[in-house]
PDB file of C-alpha atoms in Angstrom:
ATOM      1  CA  MET Q  34     -68.698  14.506  29.886  1.00  0.00           C
ATOM      2  CA  THR Q  35     -68.421  18.083  30.832  1.00  0.00           C
ATOM      3  CA  GLN Q  36     -67.775  20.904  28.464  1.00  0.00           C
ATOM      4  CA  GLU Q  37     -64.276  21.388  29.942  1.00  0.00           C
ATOM      5  CA  ASN Q  38     -63.240  17.724  29.327  1.00  0.00           C
ATOM      6  CA  ILE Q  39     -64.397  17.914  25.713  1.00  0.00           C
ATOM      7  CA  CYS Q  40     -62.191  20.962  25.088  1.00  0.00           C
ATOM      8  CA  HIS Q  41     -59.070  19.287  26.521  1.00  0.00           C
ATOM      9  CA  SER Q  42     -59.499  15.867  24.860  1.00  0.00           C
ATOM     10  CA  GLY Q  43     -57.792  17.013  21.607  1.00  0.00           C
ATOM     11  CA  TYR Q  44     -54.563  17.940  23.382  1.00  0.00           C
ATOM     12  CA  VAL Q  45     -53.822  14.312  24.232  1.00  0.00           C
ATOM     13  CA  MET Q  46     -54.025  13.382  20.543  1.00  0.00           C
ATOM     14  CA  ILE Q  47     -51.557  16.170  19.644  1.00  0.00           C
ATOM     15  CA  TYR Q  48     -49.078  14.987  22.311  1.00  0.00           C
ATOM     16  CA  VAL Q  49     -49.328  11.398  21.029  1.00  0.00           C
ATOM     17  CA  ILE Q  50     -48.692  12.515  17.419  1.00  0.00           C
ATOM     18  CA  LEU Q  51     -45.721  14.669  18.486  1.00  0.00           C
ATOM     19  CA  GLY Q  52     -44.326  11.734  20.494  1.00  0.00           C
ATOM     20  CA  PHE Q  53     -44.573   9.392  17.488  1.00  0.00           C
ATOM     21  CA  ALA Q  54     -42.971  12.028  15.243  1.00  0.00           C
ATOM     22  CA  LEU Q  55     -40.079  12.432  17.708  1.00  0.00           C
ATOM     23  CA  ILE Q  56     -39.577   8.641  17.888  1.00  0.00           C
ATOM     24  CA  ALA Q  57     -39.659   8.445  14.056  1.00  0.00           C
ATOM     25  CA  ILE Q  58     -37.034  11.205  13.744  1.00  0.00           C
ATOM     26  CA  ILE Q  59     -34.764   9.473  16.259  1.00  0.00           C
ATOM     27  CA  GLY Q  60     -35.208   6.137  14.434  1.00  0.00           C
ATOM     28  CA  LEU Q  61     -34.380   7.688  11.039  1.00  0.00           C
ATOM     29  CA  SER Q  62     -31.318   9.388  12.520  1.00  0.00           C
ATOM     30  CA  ILE Q  63     -30.067   6.086  13.913  1.00  0.00           C
ATOM     31  CA  MET Q  64     -30.621   4.362  10.555  1.00  0.00           C
ATOM     32  CA  ASN Q  65     -28.754   7.146   8.749  1.00  0.00           C
ATOM     33  CA  LEU Q  66     -25.879   6.977  11.230  1.00  0.00           C
ATOM     34  CA  THR Q  67     -25.692   3.186  10.841  1.00  0.00           C
ATOM     35  CA  ARG Q  68     -25.576   3.502   7.043  1.00  0.00           C
ATOM     36  CA  LEU Q  69     -22.805   6.105   7.281  1.00  0.00           C
ATOM     37  CA  GLU Q  70     -20.850   3.917   9.711  1.00  0.00           C
ATOM     38  CA  THR Q  71     -21.161   0.927   7.361  1.00  0.00           C
ATOM     39  CA  LYS Q  72     -19.869   2.952   4.387  1.00  0.00           C
ATOM     40  CA  THR Q  73     -16.958   4.293   6.404  1.00  0.00           C
ATOM     41  CA  CYS Q  74     -16.035   0.806   7.572  1.00  0.00           C
ATOM     42  CA  SER Q  75     -16.245  -0.484   3.991  1.00  0.00           C
ATOM     43  CA  TYR Q  76     -13.956   2.286   2.681  1.00  0.00           C
ATOM     44  CA  SER Q  77     -11.511   1.667   5.514  1.00  0.00           C
ATOM     45  CA  SER Q  78     -11.458  -2.052   4.735  1.00  0.00           C
ATOM     46  CA  GLU Q  79     -10.867  -1.388   1.019  1.00  0.00           C
ATOM     47  CA  LEU Q  80      -7.992   0.970   1.823  1.00  0.00           C
ATOM     48  CA  LYS Q  81      -6.446  -1.596   4.173  1.00  0.00           C
ATOM     49  CA  GLN Q  82      -6.649  -4.254   1.451  1.00  0.00           C
ATOM     50  CA  ALA Q  83      -5.092  -1.841  -1.067  1.00  0.00           C
ATOM     51  CA  HIS Q  84      -2.277  -1.213   1.422  1.00  0.00           C
ATOM     52  CA  GLU Q  85      -1.732  -4.954   1.850  1.00  0.00           C
ATOM     53  CA  ALA Q  86      -1.685  -5.403  -1.940  1.00  0.00           C
ATOM     54  CA  ALA Q  87       0.980  -2.678  -2.181  1.00  0.00           C
ATOM     55  CA  ARG Q  88       2.994  -4.414   0.563  1.00  0.00           C
ATOM     56  CA  ALA Q  89       2.745  -7.681  -1.365  1.00  0.00           C
ATOM     57  CA  GLY Q  90       3.983  -5.843  -4.455  1.00  0.00           C
ATOM     58  CA  VAL Q  91       6.925  -4.433  -2.512  1.00  0.00           C
ATOM     59  CA  GLU Q  92       7.880  -7.905  -1.259  1.00  0.00           C
ATOM     60  CA  TRP Q  93       7.540  -9.313  -4.778  1.00  0.00           C
ATOM     61  CA  ALA Q  94       9.682  -6.485  -6.179  1.00  0.00           C
ATOM     62  CA  LEU Q  95      12.380  -6.880  -3.515  1.00  0.00           C
ATOM     63  CA  GLU Q  96      12.718 -10.558  -4.342  1.00  0.00           C
ATOM     64  CA  GLY Q  97      12.830  -9.763  -8.071  1.00  0.00           C
ATOM     65  CA  MET Q  98      15.480  -7.107  -7.483  1.00  0.00           C
ATOM     66  CA  PHE Q  99      17.628  -9.527  -5.492  1.00  0.00           C
ATOM     67  CA  THR Q 100      17.315 -12.155  -8.227  1.00  0.00           C
ATOM     68  CA  ALA Q 101      18.275  -9.607 -10.906  1.00  0.00           C
ATOM     69  CA  LEU Q 102      21.268  -8.449  -8.861  1.00  0.00           C
ATOM     70  CA  GLN Q 103      22.400 -12.064  -8.380  1.00  0.00           C
ATOM     71  CA  GLU Q 104      22.157 -12.691 -12.131  1.00  0.00           C
ATOM     72  CA  GLN Q 105      24.353  -9.647 -12.799  1.00  0.00           C
ATOM     73  CA  ALA Q 106      26.869 -10.308  -9.994  1.00  0.00           C
ATOM     74  CA  SER Q 107      29.722 -10.712 -12.482  1.00  0.00           C
ATOM     75  CA  GLU Q 108      29.180  -7.185 -13.857  1.00  0.00           C
ATOM     76  CA  GLU Q 109      31.376  -4.576 -12.158  1.00  0.00           C
ATOM     77  CA  ASN Q 110      28.856  -1.753 -12.584  1.00  0.00           C
ATOM     78  CA  LEU Q 111      25.523  -2.146 -10.857  1.00  0.00           C
ATOM     79  CA  PRO Q 112      22.507  -1.799 -13.149  1.00  0.00           C
ATOM     80  CA  PRO Q 113      20.881   1.675 -12.907  1.00  0.00           C
ATOM     81  CA  TYR Q 114      17.393   0.172 -13.256  1.00  0.00           C
ATOM     82  CA  LEU Q 115      15.873  -3.108 -12.154  1.00  0.00           C
ATOM     83  CA  LEU Q 116      12.356  -4.413 -12.854  1.00  0.00           C
ATOM     84  CA  ASP Q 117      11.692  -2.050 -15.724  1.00  0.00           C
ATOM     85  CA  SER Q 118       8.175  -1.826 -17.102  1.00  0.00           C
ATOM     86  CA  GLN Q 119       8.349  -4.974 -19.243  1.00  0.00           C
ATOM     87  CA  ASP Q 120       9.608  -6.992 -16.262  1.00  0.00           C
ATOM     88  CA  CYS Q 121       6.821  -5.809 -13.945  1.00  0.00           C
ATOM     89  CA  SER Q 122       3.901  -8.142 -13.590  1.00  0.00           C
ATOM     90  CA  VAL Q 123       0.492  -7.555 -12.101  1.00  0.00           C
ATOM     91  CA  TRP Q 124      -1.129  -9.929  -9.633  1.00  0.00           C
ATOM     92  CA  ALA Q 125      -4.904 -10.029  -9.244  1.00  0.00           C
ATOM     93  CA  ASP Q 126      -7.269 -12.070  -7.132  1.00  0.00           C
ATOM     94  CA  ALA Q 127     -10.134 -14.135  -8.561  1.00  0.00           C
ATOM     95  CA  SER Q 128     -12.504 -11.168  -8.618  1.00  0.00           C
ATOM     96  CA  ASN Q 129      -9.829  -9.059 -10.364  1.00  0.00           C
ATOM     97  CA  LEU Q 130     -10.546  -6.201  -7.942  1.00  0.00           C
ATOM     98  CA  THR Q 131      -7.317  -6.293  -5.920  1.00  0.00           C
ATOM     99  CA  PHE Q 132      -3.910  -5.994  -7.549  1.00  0.00           C
ATOM    100  CA  PHE Q 133      -0.497  -4.325  -7.343  1.00  0.00           C
ATOM    101  CA  LYS Q 134       1.741  -2.690  -9.898  1.00  0.00           C
ATOM    102  CA  VAL Q 135       5.351  -1.617  -9.634  1.00  0.00           C
ATOM    103  CA  GLU Q 136       5.377   1.923 -10.989  1.00  0.00           C
ATOM    104  CA  SER Q 137       7.571   2.922 -13.924  1.00  0.00           C
ATOM    105  CA  PRO Q 138      10.566   3.096 -14.247  1.00  0.00           C
ATOM    106  CA  GLY Q 139      10.836   0.248 -11.731  1.00  0.00           C
ATOM    107  CA  ALA Q 140      13.667   0.147  -9.204  1.00  0.00           C
ATOM    108  CA  THR Q 141      16.216   2.922  -9.620  1.00  0.00           C
ATOM    109  CA  LEU Q 142      19.758   2.888  -8.240  1.00  0.00           C
ATOM    110  CA  THR Q 143      19.997   5.867  -5.868  1.00  0.00           C
ATOM    111  CA  ALA Q 144      23.225   5.270  -3.958  1.00  0.00           C
ATOM    112  CA  VAL Q 145      26.241   3.002  -4.131  1.00  0.00           C
ATOM    113  CA  ASP Q 146      29.389   2.662  -2.052  1.00  0.00           C
ATOM    114  CA  LYS Q 147      32.092   0.002  -1.603  1.00  0.00           C
ATOM    115  CA  GLU Q 148      29.891  -2.275   0.517  1.00  0.00           C
ATOM    116  CA  SER Q 149      26.273  -1.616  -0.473  1.00  0.00           C
ATOM    117  CA  CYS Q 150      23.824  -0.249  -2.982  1.00  0.00           C
ATOM    118  CA  THR Q 151      20.415   1.355  -2.503  1.00  0.00           C
ATOM    119  CA  TYR Q 152      17.477   1.153  -4.892  1.00  0.00           C
ATOM    120  CA  THR Q 153      14.183   3.006  -4.700  1.00  0.00           C
ATOM    121  CA  LEU Q 154      10.831   2.037  -6.175  1.00  0.00           C
ATOM    122  CA  SER Q 155       7.125   2.797  -5.910  1.00  0.00           C
ATOM    123  CA  CYS Q 156       4.407   0.172  -5.799  1.00  0.00           C
ATOM    124  CA  THR Q 157       0.661   0.823  -5.960  1.00  0.00           C
ATOM    125  CA  GLY Q 158      -1.947  -1.515  -4.519  1.00  0.00           C
ATOM    126  CA  VAL Q 159      -5.539  -1.213  -5.710  1.00  0.00           C
ATOM    127  CA  ASN Q 160      -8.710  -2.619  -4.183  1.00  0.00           C
ATOM    128  CA  GLN Q 161     -12.007  -1.669  -5.797  1.00  0.00           C
ATOM    129  CA  ARG Q 162     -12.241   2.134  -5.325  1.00  0.00           C
ATOM    130  CA  SER Q 163      -9.176   2.517  -3.086  1.00  0.00           C
ATOM    131  CA  HIS Q 164      -5.504   2.696  -3.925  1.00  0.00           C
ATOM    132  CA  ARG Q 165      -2.328   3.045  -1.881  1.00  0.00           C
ATOM    133  CA  THR Q 166       1.157   3.827  -3.193  1.00  0.00           C
ATOM    134  CA  LEU Q 167       4.220   2.890  -1.181  1.00  0.00           C
ATOM    135  CA  ARG Q 168       7.678   4.260  -1.930  1.00  0.00           C
ATOM    136  CA  VAL Q 169      10.546   2.184  -0.588  1.00  0.00           C
ATOM    137  CA  LEU Q 170      14.311   2.377  -0.319  1.00  0.00           C
ATOM    138  CA  CYS Q 171      16.048  -0.978  -0.132  1.00  0.00           C
ATOM    139  CA  LYS Q 172      19.704  -1.475   0.696  1.00  0.00           C
ATOM    140  CA  TYR Q 173      21.692  -4.507  -0.466  1.00  0.00           C
ATOM    141  CA  ALA Q 174      25.014  -5.272   1.259  1.00  0.00           C
ATOM    142  CA  PHE Q 175      27.721  -6.959  -0.790  1.00  0.00           C
ATOM    143  CA  THR Q 176      31.391  -7.813  -0.994  1.00  0.00           C
ATOM    144  CA  ASN Q 177      33.333  -7.441  -4.216  1.00  0.00           C
ATOM    145  CA  VAL Q 178      35.748 -10.268  -5.077  1.00  0.00           C
ATOM    146  CA  TYR Q 179      38.912  -9.344  -6.991  1.00  0.00           C
ATOM    147  CA  ASP Q 180      41.669 -11.261  -8.732  1.00  0.00           C
ATOM    148  CA  ALA Q 181      45.200 -10.006  -9.231  1.00  0.00           C
ATOM    149  CA  GLY Q 182      45.739  -8.622 -12.712  1.00  0.00           C
ATOM    150  CA  ASP Q 183      48.874  -9.000 -14.853  1.00  0.00           C
ATOM    151  CA  GLY Q 184      50.536  -6.033 -13.204  1.00  0.00           C
ATOM    152  CA  GLY Q 185      49.322  -6.982  -9.736  1.00  0.00           C
ATOM    153  CA  GLU Q 186      46.417  -4.515  -9.809  1.00  0.00           C
ATOM    154  CA  PRO Q 187      43.052  -5.800  -8.571  1.00  0.00           C
ATOM    155  CA  VAL Q 188      40.622  -6.884 -11.290  1.00  0.00           C
ATOM    156  CA  PHE Q 189      36.925  -7.234 -10.478  1.00  0.00           C
ATOM    157  CA  LYS Q 190      35.740 -10.853 -10.606  1.00  0.00           C
ATOM    158  CA  TYR Q 191      32.234 -10.950  -9.090  1.00  0.00           C
ATOM    159  CA  ARG Q 192      30.034  -9.628  -6.298  1.00  0.00           C
ATOM    160  CA  VAL Q 193      28.636 -11.625  -3.338  1.00  0.00           C
ATOM    161  CA  PHE Q 194      25.510 -10.280  -1.674  1.00  0.00           C
ATOM    162  CA  SER Q 195      25.446 -10.811   2.086  1.00  0.00           C
ATOM    163  CA  ASP Q 196      21.682 -10.323   2.447  1.00  0.00           C
ATOM    164  CA  ARG Q 197      18.496 -10.349   0.399  1.00  0.00           C
ATOM    165  CA  GLY Q 198      18.064  -6.615   0.932  1.00  0.00           C
ATOM    166  CA  ARG Q 199      16.585  -4.683   3.800  1.00  0.00           C
ATOM    167  CA  LEU Q 200      14.076  -1.872   3.797  1.00  0.00           C
ATOM    168  CA  VAL Q 201      15.671   1.399   4.790  1.00  0.00           C
ATOM    169  CA  GLU Q 202      12.546   3.481   4.316  1.00  0.00           C
ATOM    170  CA  LEU Q 203       8.893   2.786   3.540  1.00  0.00           C
ATOM    171  CA  ARG Q 204       6.749   5.841   2.891  1.00  0.00           C
ATOM    172  CA  ILE Q 205       3.072   6.165   1.985  1.00  0.00           C
ATOM    173  CA  GLU Q 206       2.592   8.525  -0.957  1.00  0.00           C
ATOM    174  CA  GLN Q 207      -0.613  10.499  -1.338  1.00  0.00           C
TER     175      GLN Q 207
END
């Protein structure tokens, strides 16, 4: 070996070490990015499940509201509140990590005319660390049935609902 080759032999070792360091940095960056992607996907999945739990709560509440309206069909005045806090139930899965709750004060009468009534309510779905609150307006169409009173004036007899309610508005609350 010549004196010149001995002087340059250390440079190869430095290039090899720098190459391994660069590969290690790229590998760590990919691992970090993968971990971040997995967390993001997990949070997104939890939020989607919370949203679905809130939707299930809305469907449950709409059916409960219709049932309550049917039970009170002989009352001339519509109830101002349906599904108040003691009527609201909570559903949970086996792990008790996903559930919904109809928010207090329950369903509130917001509008009424001769042929329909509108109620509004908020329902929150929860899944682990995520929650989603949905605010809905539901309209129920009905026909009032009257009898003739003693003087011939109409007297309210009962109310017939022509549908089970339809969503007028569904809004995600932050």
